[in-house]
């Protein structure tokens, strides 16, 4: 989580870095799944 917290500043009382981390990891997982499908 620290790399995302260094890039994304907190917005008031809300820390959106966990949301961004989830989205980035989700996109990375989908991308790897697409690469795996192309390899088959």
MMTF fields as JSON, N, C-alpha, C and O atoms, coordinates in Angstrom:
{
  "mmtfVersion": "1.0.0",
  "mmtfProducer": "UNKNOWN",
  "numBonds": 159,
  "numAtoms": 160,
  "numGroups": 40,
  "numChains": 1,
  "numModels": 1,
  "chainsPerModel": [1],
  "groupsPerChain": [40],
  "chainIdList": ["A"],
  "bondAtomList": [4, 2, 8, 6, 12, 10, 16, 14, 20, 18, 24, 22, 28, 26, 32, 30, 36, 34, 40, 38, 44, 42, 48, 46, 52, 50, 56, 54, 60, 58, 64, 62, 68, 66, 72, 70, 76, 74, 80, 78, 84, 82, 88, 86, 92, 90, 96, 94, 100, 98, 104, 102, 108, 106, 112, 110, 116, 114, 120, 118, 124, 122, 128, 126, 132, 130, 136, 134, 140, 138, 144, 142, 148, 146, 152, 150, 156, 154],
  "bondOrderList": [1, 1, 1, 1, 1, 1, 1, 1, 1, 1, 1, 1, 1, 1, 1, 1, 1, 1, 1, 1, 1, 1, 1, 1, 1, 1, 1, 1, 1, 1, 1, 1, 1, 1, 1, 1, 1, 1, 1],
  "groupList": [{"groupName": "UNK", "atomNameList": ["N", "CA", "C", "O"], "elementList": ["N", "C", "C", "O"], "formalChargeList": [0, 0, 0, 0], "bondAtomList": [1, 0, 2, 1, 3, 2], "bondOrderList": [1, 1, 2], "singleLetterCode": "X", "chemCompType": "L-PEPTIDE LINKING"}],
  "groupTypeList": [0, 0, 0, 0, 0, 0, 0, 0, 0, 0, 0, 0, 0, 0, 0, 0, 0, 0, 0, 0, 0, 0, 0, 0, 0, 0, 0, 0, 0, 0, 0, 0, 0, 0, 0, 0, 0, 0, 0, 0],
  "groupIdList": [1, 2, 3, 4, 5, 6, 7, 8, 9, 10, 11, 12, 13, 14, 15, 16, 17, 18, 19, 20, 21, 22, 23, 24, 25, 26, 27, 28, 29, 30, 31, 32, 33, 34, 35, 36, 37, 38, 39, 40],
  "secStructList": [7, 2, 2, 2, 2, 2, 2, 1, 7, 7, 5, 6, 6, 5, 7, 7, 2, 2, 2, 2, 2, 2, 2, 2, 2, 2, 2, 2, 2, 2, 2, 2, 2, 2, 2, 2, 2, 2, 2, 7],
  "xCoordList": [0.817, 0.0, 0.866, 0.436, 2.068, 2.919, 3.235, 3.223, 3.52, 3.79, 2.616, 2.817, 1.394, 0.224, 0.034, -0.383, 0.329, 0.176, 1.197, 0.94, 2.37, 3.376, 2.942, 3.256, 2.22, 1.806, 0.525, 0.408, -0.452, -1.779, -1.923, -1.874, -2.097, -2.284, -3.686, -4.625, -3.832, -5.163, -6.065, -5.622, -7.334, -8.312, -9.094, -10.117, -8.606, -9.252, -9.114, -8.004, -10.244, -10.24, -10.26, -10.179, -10.366, -10.523, -9.207, -8.604, -8.769, -7.579, -8.039, -8.556, -7.848, -8.346, -7.309, -7.584, -6.118, -5.081, -5.498, -5.116, -6.263, -6.698, -7.617, -7.568, -8.447, -9.349, -8.534, -8.781, -7.564, -6.714, -5.892, -5.728, -5.374, -4.601, -5.462, -4.995, -6.697, -7.602, -7.853, -7.826, -8.095, -8.355, -7.125, -7.244, -5.953, -4.724, -4.464, -4.12, -4.625, -4.409, -5.441, -5.116, -6.669, -7.711, -7.374, -7.503, -6.945, -6.569, -5.352, -5.279, -4.404, -3.221, -3.611, -3.083, -4.52, -4.975, -5.691, -5.479, -6.532, -7.232, -6.245, -6.388, -5.262, -4.251, -3.462, -3.196, -3.091, -2.359, -3.238, -2.746, -4.511, -5.427, -5.54, -5.592, -5.578, -5.633, -4.351, -4.403, -3.224, -1.95, -1.921, -1.447, -2.421, -2.442, -3.365, -3.069, -4.467, -5.371, -4.71, -4.872, -3.971, -3.298, -2.221, -1.96, -1.589, -0.495, -1.01, -0.259, -2.288, -2.842, -3.186, -3.663],
  "yCoordList": [-1.188, 0.0, 1.259, 2.302, 1.174, 2.362, 3.008, 4.236, 2.234, 2.903, 3.761, 4.839, 3.284, 4.053, 5.271, 6.326, 5.142, 6.278, 7.367, 8.543, 6.979, 7.987, 8.779, 9.963, 8.133, 8.79, 9.586, 10.711, 8.99, 9.589, 10.25, 9.559, 11.559, 12.223, 11.941, 11.74, 11.926, 11.732, 12.922, 14.07, 12.631, 13.688, 13.968, 13.339, 14.9, 15.22, 14.058, 13.642, 13.534, 12.403, 11.062, 10.009, 11.095, 9.869, 9.506, 10.325, 8.27, 7.76, 6.835, 5.747, 7.273, 6.487, 5.505, 4.802, 5.441, 4.55, 3.077, 2.37, 2.556, 1.154, 0.91, -0.155, 1.886, 1.74, 1.705, 0.877, 2.603, 2.64, 1.364, 0.821, 0.88, -0.36, -1.527, -2.361, -1.599, -2.664, -2.6, -3.626, -1.406, -1.253, -1.636, -2.332, -1.189, -1.505, -3.01, -3.588, -3.644, -5.094, -5.854, -6.873, -5.373, -5.999, -5.905, -6.891, -4.736, -4.569, -5.419, -5.974, -5.52, -6.345, -7.818, -8.535, -8.265, -9.652, -9.932, -10.976, -9.009, -9.187, -9.199, -9.99, -8.339, -8.288, -9.585, -10.089, -10.119, -11.39, -12.533, -13.448, -12.488, -13.523, -13.448, -14.483, -12.245, -12.091, -12.61, -13.269, -12.315, -12.81, -14.337, -14.986, -14.903, -16.354, -16.984, -18.064, -16.322, -16.846, -16.787, -17.705, -15.726, -15.618, -16.684, -17.153, -17.078, -18.05, -19.458, -20.319, -19.685, -21.04, -21.245, -22.316],
  "zCoordList": [0.0, 0.0, 0.0, -0.493, 0.542, 0.635, -0.71, -0.795, -1.778, -3.057, -3.528, -4.086, -3.304, -3.717, -2.824, -3.302, -1.549, -0.627, -0.909, -0.653, -1.443, -1.787, -3.015, -3.129, -3.939, -5.177, -4.992, -5.479, -4.274, -4.159, -2.788, -1.771, -2.739, -1.446, -0.891, -1.662, 0.428, 1.0, 0.697, 0.697, 0.44, 0.158, 1.437, 1.704, 2.204, 3.476, 4.438, 4.768, 4.887, 5.812, 5.079, 5.712, 3.749, 2.977, 2.303, 1.609, 2.516, 1.855, 0.724, 0.977, -0.518, -1.649, -2.19, -3.163, -1.578, -2.093, -2.091, -3.023, -1.103, -1.203, -2.399, -3.014, -2.726, -3.876, -5.163, -6.04, -5.271, -6.458, -6.563, -7.656, -5.437, -5.448, -5.917, -6.692, -5.466, -5.89, -7.391, -8.071, -7.909, -9.342, -10.162, -11.17, -9.737, -10.467, -10.453, -11.484, -9.299, -9.218, -10.042, -10.652, -10.068, -10.864, -12.352, -13.078, -12.809, -14.21, -14.564, -15.66, -13.648, -13.9, -14.013, -14.864, -13.172, -13.227, -14.541, -15.157, -14.965, -16.249, -17.41, -18.342, -17.357, -18.405, -18.489, -19.58, -17.336, -17.323, -17.825, -18.485, -17.522, -18.012, -19.531, -20.195, -20.089, -21.543, -22.198, -23.237, -21.599, -22.135, -22.079, -23.013, -21.0, -20.871, -21.931, -22.441, -22.26, -23.295, -24.661, -25.466, -24.934, -26.233, -26.369, -27.476, -25.264, -25.301, -25.585, -26.041, -25.315, -25.521, -26.956, -27.33]
}
